[in-house]
Coordinates of C-alpha atoms in Angstrom, one line a residue:
Chain A
X13 CA -59.4 15.6 -130.5
X14 CA -59.1 14.8 -133.6
X15 CA -60.4 11.2 -134.8
X16 CA -60.2 7.5 -136.1
X17 CA -63.5 6.9 -135.3
X18 CA -66.4 6.0 -137.1
X19 CA -68.7 8.4 -137.3
X20 CA -71.3 7.4 -135.9
X21 CA -69.2 7.4 -132.1
X22 CA -68.1 10.9 -133.7
X23 CA -71.6 12.3 -133.5
X24 CA -72.2 10.7 -130.2
X25 CA -69.9 13.0 -128.6
X26 CA -71.5 15.7 -130.6
X27 CA -75.2 14.7 -129.2
X28 CA -73.5 14.7 -125.9
X29 CA -71.9 18.1 -125.6
X30 CA -74.5 19.5 -127.0
X31 CA -76.5 18.1 -124.3
X32 CA -74.4 19.7 -121.8
X33 CA -74.3 22.7 -123.5
X34 CA -77.8 23.7 -123.6
X35 CA -78.1 23.0 -119.9
X36 CA -77.5 24.6 -116.6
X37 CA -77.6 22.1 -114.0
X38 CA -74.8 19.4 -114.0
X39 CA -77.8 16.1 -115.2
X40 CA -76.8 12.6 -115.7
X41 CA -76.4 10.9 -119.0
X42 CA -79.4 10.4 -120.6
X43 CA -80.9 7.0 -120.7
X44 CA -80.8 7.0 -124.8
X45 CA -77.3 8.1 -125.5
X46 CA -76.1 6.2 -122.2
X47 CA -77.1 3.2 -123.7
X48 CA -75.6 4.2 -127.6
X49 CA -72.7 4.6 -125.4
X50 CA -72.9 1.5 -124.5
X51 CA -73.8 -0.6 -127.8
X52 CA -70.9 1.3 -129.6
X53 CA -67.8 1.0 -126.9
X54 CA -69.4 -1.7 -124.9
X55 CA -68.3 -2.6 -121.2
X56 CA -66.0 0.4 -121.4
X57 CA -68.5 2.9 -121.6
X58 CA -69.7 2.1 -117.7
X59 CA -66.2 2.3 -116.3
X60 CA -65.1 5.5 -118.3
X61 CA -68.3 7.6 -117.4
X62 CA -66.5 6.5 -113.7
X63 CA -63.9 8.2 -114.4
X64 CA -65.7 10.9 -116.1
X65 CA -66.9 11.4 -112.1
X66 CA -63.9 10.8 -110.4
X67 CA -62.7 13.9 -112.0
X68 CA -60.3 11.9 -113.6
X69 CA -59.2 13.7 -116.7
X70 CA -56.6 16.4 -116.7
X71 CA -55.1 18.4 -119.5
X72 CA -52.1 19.5 -119.4
X73 CA -50.7 22.3 -121.4
X74 CA -47.0 24.2 -121.7
X75 CA -46.0 27.4 -122.9
X76 CA -45.0 26.2 -126.4
X77 CA -48.8 25.4 -126.7
X78 CA -48.2 21.6 -126.8
X79 CA -50.9 19.9 -125.0
X80 CA -52.1 16.3 -123.9
X81 CA -54.0 14.2 -121.4
X82 CA -53.2 12.8 -118.4
X83 CA -55.8 10.1 -117.0
X84 CA -56.0 8.6 -113.3
X85 CA -56.9 5.3 -113.3
X86 CA -59.1 2.6 -111.8
X87 CA -55.8 1.7 -109.5
X88 CA -54.2 5.4 -108.9
X89 CA -51.9 5.1 -111.6
X90 CA -51.2 7.8 -114.2
X91 CA -51.9 7.1 -118.0
X92 CA -51.3 10.2 -120.9
X93 CA -52.8 10.2 -123.9
X94 CA -52.7 12.2 -127.2
X95 CA -54.5 14.8 -128.5
X96 CA -54.3 13.6 -132.3
X97 CA -54.8 10.1 -132.0
X98 CA -55.5 7.7 -130.1
X99 CA -52.6 5.5 -127.9
X100 CA -52.6 4.6 -124.1
X101 CA -50.1 2.9 -122.5
X102 CA -52.4 0.5 -120.2
X103 CA -52.4 -2.8 -121.1
X104 CA -56.0 -2.8 -122.4
X105 CA -55.3 0.0 -124.9
X106 CA -52.6 -3.2 -126.3
X107 CA -54.4 -6.0 -125.6
X108 CA -57.6 -5.1 -127.0
X109 CA -57.0 -2.6 -129.7
X110 CA -53.7 -3.0 -130.5
X111 CA -52.9 -7.0 -130.3
X112 CA -56.8 -8.2 -130.8
X113 CA -58.1 -5.2 -133.0
X114 CA -61.2 -5.9 -130.8
X115 CA -61.8 -2.1 -129.4
X116 CA -62.1 1.3 -131.1
X117 CA -60.5 2.4 -127.7
X118 CA -59.7 1.9 -123.7
X119 CA -61.6 3.9 -121.0
X120 CA -59.3 6.3 -120.5
X121 CA -59.4 7.3 -124.2
X122 CA -63.5 7.4 -124.3
X123 CA -63.2 8.9 -121.0
X124 CA -60.9 11.8 -122.0
X125 CA -63.6 12.6 -125.2
X126 CA -66.7 12.5 -122.6
X127 CA -64.9 15.1 -120.3
X128 CA -64.1 17.4 -123.2
X129 CA -68.1 16.5 -124.2
X130 CA -69.3 17.4 -121.2
X131 CA -66.5 20.7 -120.3
X132 CA -65.5 18.4 -117.4
X133 CA -61.2 18.2 -118.0
X134 CA -59.6 19.4 -115.3
X135 CA -56.5 21.8 -116.7
X136 CA -53.3 21.8 -115.9
X137 CA -50.2 24.5 -116.9
X138 CA -46.7 22.8 -117.3
X139 CA -43.1 23.8 -118.5
X140 CA -42.0 23.4 -121.7
X141 CA -39.6 20.2 -121.0
X142 CA -41.9 18.9 -118.3
X143 CA -44.6 18.6 -121.8
X144 CA -40.9 16.6 -123.3
X145 CA -41.2 14.6 -120.0
X146 CA -44.7 13.6 -120.0
X147 CA -45.7 12.8 -123.9
X148 CA -42.3 10.7 -123.8
X149 CA -43.1 8.8 -121.1
X150 CA -40.0 9.1 -119.0
X151 CA -41.9 11.6 -116.0
X152 CA -44.3 14.4 -115.4
X153 CA -46.1 16.1 -112.8
Chain B
X26 CA -45.2 13.2 -147.0
X27 CA -46.2 11.4 -149.8
X28 CA -46.3 14.3 -151.2
X29 CA -42.3 14.4 -150.8
X30 CA -41.6 11.1 -152.1
X31 CA -43.4 12.1 -155.0
X32 CA -41.6 14.8 -156.1
X33 CA -38.0 12.8 -154.8
X34 CA -39.5 10.3 -157.5
X35 CA -40.6 13.2 -160.3
X36 CA -37.2 14.8 -159.7
X37 CA -35.3 11.7 -161.2
X38 CA -37.0 10.7 -163.1
X39 CA -35.9 10.3 -166.9
X40 CA -35.3 13.6 -169.4
X41 CA -35.7 11.3 -172.0
X42 CA -39.1 9.8 -170.5
X43 CA -41.9 11.1 -169.7
X44 CA -41.1 14.5 -169.0
X45 CA -41.0 14.8 -172.7
X46 CA -43.9 13.3 -173.8
X47 CA -46.5 15.6 -174.0
X48 CA -49.0 12.2 -173.9
X49 CA -48.0 11.4 -170.5
X50 CA -50.1 11.8 -168.1
X51 CA -48.8 12.9 -164.4
X52 CA -49.2 10.8 -161.7
X53 CA -52.3 12.1 -159.3
X54 CA -51.1 15.1 -156.3
X55 CA -50.5 13.0 -153.7
X56 CA -51.9 13.6 -150.1
X57 CA -49.3 15.2 -147.1
X58 CA -49.7 12.1 -144.8
X59 CA -47.2 10.3 -142.3
X60 CA -45.7 7.4 -144.5
X61 CA -44.2 3.8 -143.4
X62 CA -41.2 3.1 -145.7
X63 CA -40.6 -0.8 -145.9
X64 CA -38.2 -2.4 -147.5
X65 CA -34.2 -3.6 -147.5
X66 CA -32.1 -0.8 -145.4
X67 CA -29.6 0.5 -147.8
X68 CA -31.8 1.7 -150.5
X69 CA -35.2 2.8 -147.7
X70 CA -31.9 4.6 -146.4
X71 CA -30.8 6.4 -150.0
X72 CA -34.8 7.3 -150.0
X73 CA -34.9 9.1 -146.5
X74 CA -31.6 11.1 -147.5
X75 CA -33.4 11.8 -150.8
X76 CA -36.1 13.0 -149.2
X77 CA -34.6 15.2 -146.2
X78 CA -32.5 16.9 -149.1
X79 CA -35.6 17.2 -151.7
X80 CA -38.1 18.9 -149.3
X81 CA -34.4 21.5 -147.9
X82 CA -33.8 22.3 -151.5
X83 CA -37.0 22.2 -153.1
X84 CA -39.5 23.1 -150.9
X85 CA -36.9 25.0 -148.1
X86 CA -38.5 23.8 -145.1
X87 CA -36.1 22.4 -142.1
X88 CA -35.8 19.1 -141.8
X89 CA -35.4 16.7 -138.3
X90 CA -33.4 13.4 -139.6
X91 CA -33.5 10.8 -137.0
X92 CA -31.0 7.9 -137.0
X93 CA -29.5 5.2 -134.8
X94 CA -26.1 4.4 -136.7
X95 CA -24.2 7.6 -137.3
X96 CA -24.5 8.4 -141.7
X97 CA -20.5 7.5 -142.2
X98 CA -20.9 9.1 -146.1
X99 CA -23.1 11.7 -145.4
X100 CA -22.2 13.9 -148.5
X101 CA -20.7 17.7 -147.0
X102 CA -23.7 19.4 -148.5
X103 CA -25.4 18.2 -146.7
X104 CA -23.2 18.0 -143.5
X105 CA -22.9 21.8 -144.3
X106 CA -26.9 21.8 -144.8
X107 CA -28.5 24.0 -141.8
X108 CA -32.0 23.1 -142.8
X109 CA -31.3 19.7 -142.3
X110 CA -30.6 18.3 -138.7
X111 CA -29.1 15.1 -138.2
X112 CA -29.8 13.5 -134.7
X113 CA -27.9 10.0 -133.2
X114 CA -30.2 8.6 -130.2
X115 CA -28.8 5.5 -129.1
X116 CA -32.4 3.9 -127.8
X117 CA -36.1 4.4 -127.9
X118 CA -36.2 6.0 -125.1
X119 CA -33.2 8.5 -126.2
X120 CA -35.5 9.3 -129.4
X121 CA -38.6 9.4 -127.7
X122 CA -37.4 12.2 -125.4
X123 CA -36.0 14.1 -128.7
X124 CA -38.7 13.4 -131.1
X125 CA -41.2 14.9 -128.0
X126 CA -39.3 17.9 -127.5
X127 CA -39.4 19.1 -131.3
X128 CA -42.2 21.4 -129.8
X129 CA -40.0 23.2 -127.3
X130 CA -37.6 24.6 -131.0
X131 CA -39.0 28.8 -132.0
X132 CA -38.0 27.3 -135.7
X133 CA -40.1 23.9 -135.9
X134 CA -39.1 21.4 -138.4
X135 CA -41.7 20.2 -141.2
X136 CA -40.3 16.9 -142.0
X137 CA -39.3 14.5 -139.3
X138 CA -37.8 11.6 -140.7
X139 CA -36.9 8.6 -138.4
X140 CA -34.6 5.9 -140.2
X141 CA -34.7 2.1 -139.0
X142 CA -38.0 2.6 -136.4
X143 CA -37.1 -1.5 -136.1
X144 CA -33.9 -1.0 -134.9
X145 CA -35.2 1.3 -131.7
X146 CA -38.5 -0.8 -130.8
X147 CA -35.6 -3.6 -131.0
X148 CA -34.5 -2.2 -127.7
X149 CA -30.3 -3.5 -128.7
X150 CA -28.4 -1.4 -131.6
X151 CA -26.5 -2.8 -134.8
X152 CA -25.8 -6.5 -134.4
X153 CA -28.0 -7.9 -132.3
X154 CA -31.0 -10.1 -134.1
X155 CA -32.9 -10.9 -131.6
X156 CA -36.4 -10.1 -133.6
X157 CA -39.8 -8.1 -131.9
X158 CA -41.4 -10.3 -128.7
X159 CA -45.1 -9.5 -128.1
X160 CA -44.6 -6.7 -125.7
X161 CA -43.2 -4.1 -128.2
X162 CA -47.0 -3.5 -129.8
X163 CA -47.3 -0.7 -126.1
X164 CA -43.8 0.8 -127.6
X165 CA -44.5 0.8 -131.3
X166 CA -48.2 2.7 -130.9
X167 CA -46.0 5.3 -128.4
X168 CA -43.2 5.8 -130.5
X169 CA -46.1 6.3 -133.7
X170 CA -48.3 7.7 -132.1
X171 CA -46.3 10.4 -130.7
X172 CA -44.2 11.4 -134.4
X173 CA -48.8 11.3 -135.2
X174 CA -49.1 14.0 -133.0
X175 CA -46.1 16.1 -132.6
X176 CA -46.6 16.2 -136.5
X177 CA -50.1 17.6 -135.7
X178 CA -49.3 20.2 -133.2
X179 CA -45.6 21.4 -135.6
X180 CA -48.3 21.8 -138.2
X181 CA -50.7 24.1 -135.6
X182 CA -48.1 26.0 -135.1
X183 CA -46.9 27.0 -138.6
X184 CA -50.5 27.7 -140.2
X185 CA -50.6 29.5 -137.4
X186 CA -47.0 31.4 -138.3
X187 CA -48.5 31.8 -142.1
X188 CA -45.6 29.1 -142.9
X189 CA -45.9 27.9 -146.7
X190 CA -44.1 25.1 -144.7
X191 CA -47.1 23.6 -143.3
X192 CA -47.6 21.1 -143.0
X193 CA -45.3 19.4 -140.8
X194 CA -45.2 15.4 -142.4
X195 CA -43.1 12.2 -141.0
X196 CA -41.6 9.3 -142.7
X197 CA -39.9 7.1 -141.1
X198 CA -38.7 3.3 -142.8
X199 CA -38.7 0.0 -141.2
X200 CA -37.0 -3.6 -141.3
X201 CA -38.8 -6.5 -141.1
X202 CA -37.0 -9.5 -139.9
X203 CA -37.6 -11.0 -143.4
X204 CA -36.4 -8.2 -145.0
X205 CA -33.1 -8.7 -143.2
X206 CA -33.1 -12.5 -143.3
X207 CA -33.2 -13.0 -140.3
X208 CA -34.9 -15.9 -138.5
X209 CA -37.5 -14.1 -135.6
X210 CA -38.9 -16.2 -132.6
X211 CA -41.7 -15.4 -133.0
X212 CA -42.8 -14.4 -137.3
X213 CA -46.1 -13.5 -136.1
X214 CA -43.8 -10.6 -133.8
X215 CA -43.4 -8.5 -136.9
X216 CA -46.5 -8.4 -138.7
X217 CA -48.0 -7.2 -135.9
X218 CA -46.3 -4.5 -135.0
X219 CA -46.7 -3.5 -138.7
X220 CA -50.4 -4.0 -137.6
X221 CA -49.6 -1.3 -135.5
X222 CA -47.2 0.8 -137.2
X223 CA -50.2 1.0 -140.1
X224 CA -52.3 2.9 -137.4
X225 CA -50.3 5.7 -137.6
X226 CA -49.0 5.9 -141.1
X227 CA -51.8 6.7 -143.1
X228 CA -49.2 5.7 -146.2
X229 CA -46.9 3.1 -147.5
X230 CA -43.9 3.1 -149.8
X231 CA -42.5 -0.8 -150.1
X232 CA -39.5 -0.6 -151.9
X233 CA -39.1 -4.3 -153.6
X234 CA -36.0 -5.7 -155.5
X235 CA -36.9 -6.6 -158.9
X236 CA -34.9 -10.1 -159.6
X237 CA -35.7 -10.4 -163.6
X238 CA -33.3 -9.1 -166.6
X239 CA -35.2 -5.6 -166.3
X240 CA -31.7 -4.1 -164.7
X241 CA -29.4 -5.5 -167.5
X242 CA -32.2 -4.2 -170.3
X243 CA -31.7 -0.5 -168.5
X244 CA -27.9 -1.4 -168.7
X245 CA -28.6 -1.3 -164.2
X246 CA -27.0 -2.3 -161.7
X247 CA -29.9 -2.7 -159.7
X248 CA -33.9 -2.6 -160.5
X249 CA -36.6 -1.8 -157.8
X250 CA -40.5 -1.5 -157.8
X251 CA -41.8 1.0 -155.2
X252 CA -45.1 1.0 -154.6
X253 CA -46.3 4.2 -152.8
X254 CA -50.5 3.4 -151.3
X255 CA -52.8 4.2 -148.5
X256 CA -53.2 7.8 -148.3
X257 CA -56.5 8.9 -149.5
X258 CA -55.6 11.2 -153.1
X259 CA -58.1 13.9 -151.6
X260 CA -57.1 14.2 -148.0
X261 CA -61.3 15.9 -147.0
X262 CA -62.5 13.4 -148.6
X263 CA -64.0 10.3 -146.3
X264 CA -64.6 8.4 -149.3
X265 CA -61.8 9.9 -151.7
X266 CA -60.1 7.1 -153.9
X267 CA -56.8 5.8 -152.4
X268 CA -53.2 6.8 -153.3
X269 CA -52.0 4.0 -155.8
X270 CA -49.0 4.8 -157.7
X271 CA -45.9 2.7 -158.8
X272 CA -42.3 3.3 -160.0
X273 CA -39.5 2.1 -161.4
X274 CA -36.7 2.6 -159.6
X275 CA -32.8 2.2 -161.2
X276 CA -29.4 2.2 -159.7
X277 CA -26.8 2.2 -162.5
X278 CA -22.8 1.4 -161.4
X279 CA -21.7 5.0 -160.6
X280 CA -24.8 5.2 -157.9
X281 CA -27.3 7.4 -159.9
X282 CA -30.4 6.9 -159.2
X283 CA -33.7 7.2 -162.2
X284 CA -36.9 6.9 -161.5
X285 CA -39.7 5.8 -164.0
X286 CA -43.8 5.8 -163.1
X287 CA -45.4 2.4 -164.4

């Protein structure tokens, strides 16, 4: 995902990705990276890691090549996030990020970044029409 | 998109002015950013139509133009232009569906234009003046993010095809309650919507009418200030200089428009 993130956050994700690429075993996140994650993203860092553990992030792709992420939230609700910019329909994104400008992103978008870095994103194919419905918020798989 | 707007302004700039002046400094290249046009609707719609025509004729790119109300006085040449597709979604949901489905088309547009974002976001058509409510931030973000993501995806497609039409840009107009002269129930709601849109549109084009005697002095009917601001001039430089251009627009009685770089 092309980002609107500060350089420190981008570097953190690159570090995490490097750790997971260099090991053949599934490890928990090193405590140093965990501390940095909590420092940069605050309380949503642990919530996002829970979503990662639950394998809650799916990358949808359609024959046209269009992609989008879907995240199953803690309540079981499905949230659609975009590839190239930050958006999530969850109340936390609206309130904390858009309205109060007090956070960079919500736990769902952070979970997307982390799943991508750790290569644990689920994959699912949908038709072009289904993808259009997902992107517009009028439907989905 | 600011590159297309700058091309519009340069194309319509005075032939007796700076174009013939060898010492005149051309404006710096404008970045290819998504742009929000803010200001009075009568003029912003004209700017959007000029952008569509310029993009289709000068750059040869396909344009998808979305508006909530039909353009009644569309010139016949525009109606026949195969490179510009006009669509009139009635609601925000219809607009979202139509923008979201642009990836399904074999010949994608290189320019996506949306006239009067505010009309779609208010959730009403034409004459309603209910103003913005605080819950509209999420709707504004969804639409703006979808535009942004769609433009990014179509850029990838155009680049993969080796098309000279890349990148895909988006331009939208937004009329605040203040510009429309309407009283909003919540005056801060419009500012919060603009703040949300600014997250996704890298550049802004502000139209501000000049109410001094400058129009009369130029034998024009109206004079406007046109400000381009926001995006970095060189997209690949994190700390590059930001765009800041000012143009003057004169509108003459016969409808002729002339831009001058300030």
